[in-house]
């Protein structure tokens, strides 16, 4: 029987699971959107939501507690200066899981885990500007 299992061990040792979870949460905060399997996403989501809740109040204690989990100083700073204040008025549900389909090799469920206020345009501004300029110059010539 599988009663009251508190978490999914993901068929990994505790050290591997902890390291993987730390890396994935750090990547989620760095890129604000990651693609992974459904089982991993649901476990990472639990950790990420607790860290975002801590980051809503910027205190020395909260920073030290979150720093135990996130090793990257830049990402820690981003969490407390950008992500936490953005989520100030939200009472939970900071992340979203969207299904993509099945992975080719092993048919695992693949999902996108992202922060709810993720804006797709924010990362593409650098690429979109040169293309828009080329289209405008091409239309002007024609």
Coordinates of C-alpha atoms in Angstrom, one line a residue:
X1 CA 0.0 0.0 0.0
X2 CA 1.0 3.5 -0.7
X3 CA -0.7 5.4 2.1
X4 CA 0.6 8.8 3.3
X5 CA 3.7 9.0 1.2
X6 CA 4.9 12.5 1.7
X7 CA 6.9 12.9 -1.5
X8 CA 7.9 11.1 -4.7
X9 CA 11.4 9.7 -4.4
X10 CA 11.8 9.7 -8.2
X11 CA 13.9 6.5 -8.1
X12 CA 16.9 8.4 -6.9
X13 CA 19.1 8.5 -3.8
X14 CA 18.4 11.2 -1.3
X15 CA 21.6 13.1 -2.2
X16 CA 20.8 12.9 -5.9
X17 CA 17.2 14.0 -5.4
X18 CA 18.2 16.9 -3.2
X19 CA 20.9 18.1 -5.7
X20 CA 18.5 17.7 -8.7
X21 CA 15.8 19.6 -6.8
X22 CA 18.1 22.5 -6.0
X23 CA 19.3 22.7 -9.6
X24 CA 15.8 22.7 -11.0
X25 CA 14.5 25.3 -8.6
X26 CA 17.5 27.5 -9.4
X27 CA 16.9 27.1 -13.1
X28 CA 13.2 27.9 -12.6
X29 CA 14.0 31.1 -10.9
X30 CA 16.8 32.0 -13.4
X31 CA 14.7 31.4 -16.6
X32 CA 11.2 31.5 -15.0
X33 CA 10.2 28.6 -17.3
X34 CA 11.6 25.1 -17.6
X35 CA 10.7 22.0 -19.4
X36 CA 10.8 18.7 -17.5
X37 CA 8.8 15.5 -16.7
X38 CA 5.6 15.8 -14.9
X39 CA 6.8 13.9 -11.8
X40 CA 9.9 16.1 -11.4
X41 CA 7.8 19.2 -12.0
X42 CA 5.3 18.4 -9.3
X43 CA 8.1 17.8 -6.8
X44 CA 10.1 21.0 -7.8
X45 CA 6.9 23.0 -7.6
X46 CA 6.5 22.2 -3.9
X47 CA 10.0 23.5 -3.1
X48 CA 9.7 26.6 -5.3
X49 CA 6.4 27.7 -3.8
X50 CA 7.8 27.5 -0.3
X51 CA 10.8 29.6 -1.3
X52 CA 8.7 32.2 -3.1
X53 CA 6.5 32.5 0.0
X54 CA 9.7 33.2 2.0
X55 CA 10.9 35.7 -0.5
X56 CA 7.8 37.9 -0.1
X57 CA 9.3 39.3 3.1
X58 CA 12.9 40.4 2.6
X59 CA 14.5 39.8 6.0
X60 CA 18.0 38.5 7.0
X61 CA 16.4 35.3 8.4
X62 CA 14.4 34.6 5.2
X63 CA 17.4 35.2 3.0
X64 CA 19.5 32.8 5.1
X65 CA 16.9 30.1 5.1
X66 CA 16.5 30.3 1.3
X67 CA 20.3 30.5 0.8
X68 CA 20.5 27.0 2.4
X69 CA 18.6 25.7 -0.7
X70 CA 19.7 28.1 -3.4
X71 CA 23.5 28.4 -3.8
X72 CA 23.7 31.0 -6.6
X73 CA 24.0 34.5 -5.1
X74 CA 22.6 36.2 -8.2
X75 CA 19.5 34.0 -8.3
X76 CA 19.0 34.5 -4.6
X77 CA 19.1 38.2 -5.1
X78 CA 16.7 38.0 -8.1
X79 CA 14.3 36.0 -6.0
X80 CA 14.1 38.6 -3.2
X81 CA 14.2 41.7 -5.4
X82 CA 12.1 40.7 -8.4
X83 CA 10.1 37.6 -8.0
X84 CA 9.1 38.0 -4.4
X85 CA 7.7 41.5 -4.8
X86 CA 5.8 40.5 -8.0
X87 CA 4.0 37.8 -6.0
X88 CA 3.3 40.1 -3.0
X89 CA -0.5 40.2 -3.6
X90 CA -0.8 36.5 -4.4
X91 CA -1.6 34.0 -1.6
X92 CA -0.1 30.9 -3.3
X93 CA -0.2 29.2 -6.6
X94 CA 2.9 30.9 -7.9
X95 CA 3.7 28.2 -10.5
X96 CA 1.8 26.7 -13.4
X97 CA 2.3 23.2 -15.0
X98 CA 1.3 22.9 -18.7
X99 CA 1.3 19.6 -20.4
X100 CA 3.3 19.3 -23.7
X101 CA 2.9 15.6 -24.5
X102 CA 5.0 12.6 -24.4
X103 CA 8.8 12.2 -24.7
X104 CA 10.0 10.3 -27.8
X105 CA 12.4 7.9 -26.0
X106 CA 10.4 6.6 -23.0
X107 CA 7.0 8.1 -23.4
X108 CA 7.3 10.1 -20.2
X109 CA 4.8 13.0 -19.7
X110 CA 6.7 16.2 -20.5
X111 CA 5.4 19.5 -19.0
X112 CA 6.4 23.2 -18.8
X113 CA 6.8 24.5 -15.3
X114 CA 6.7 28.3 -15.2
X115 CA 5.9 31.1 -12.9
X116 CA 2.3 32.3 -13.3
X117 CA 3.3 35.9 -14.3
X118 CA 5.9 34.7 -16.8
X119 CA 5.7 36.9 -20.0
X120 CA 6.8 35.1 -23.2
X121 CA 7.7 38.5 -24.8
X122 CA 10.3 39.4 -22.1
X123 CA 12.9 36.9 -23.3
X124 CA 12.4 37.5 -27.0
X125 CA 12.8 41.3 -27.2
X126 CA 16.5 41.0 -28.3
X127 CA 15.6 38.7 -31.2
X128 CA 12.4 40.4 -32.2
X129 CA 13.9 43.9 -32.7
X130 CA 16.3 43.0 -35.6
X131 CA 13.6 41.0 -37.4
X132 CA 11.1 43.8 -37.1
X133 CA 13.6 46.3 -38.4
X134 CA 14.4 44.1 -41.4
X135 CA 10.7 43.7 -42.2
X136 CA 10.2 47.4 -42.0
X137 CA 13.1 48.2 -44.2
X138 CA 12.0 45.5 -46.8
X139 CA 8.5 47.1 -46.9
X140 CA 10.0 50.6 -47.3
X141 CA 12.1 49.4 -50.3
X142 CA 9.1 47.7 -52.0

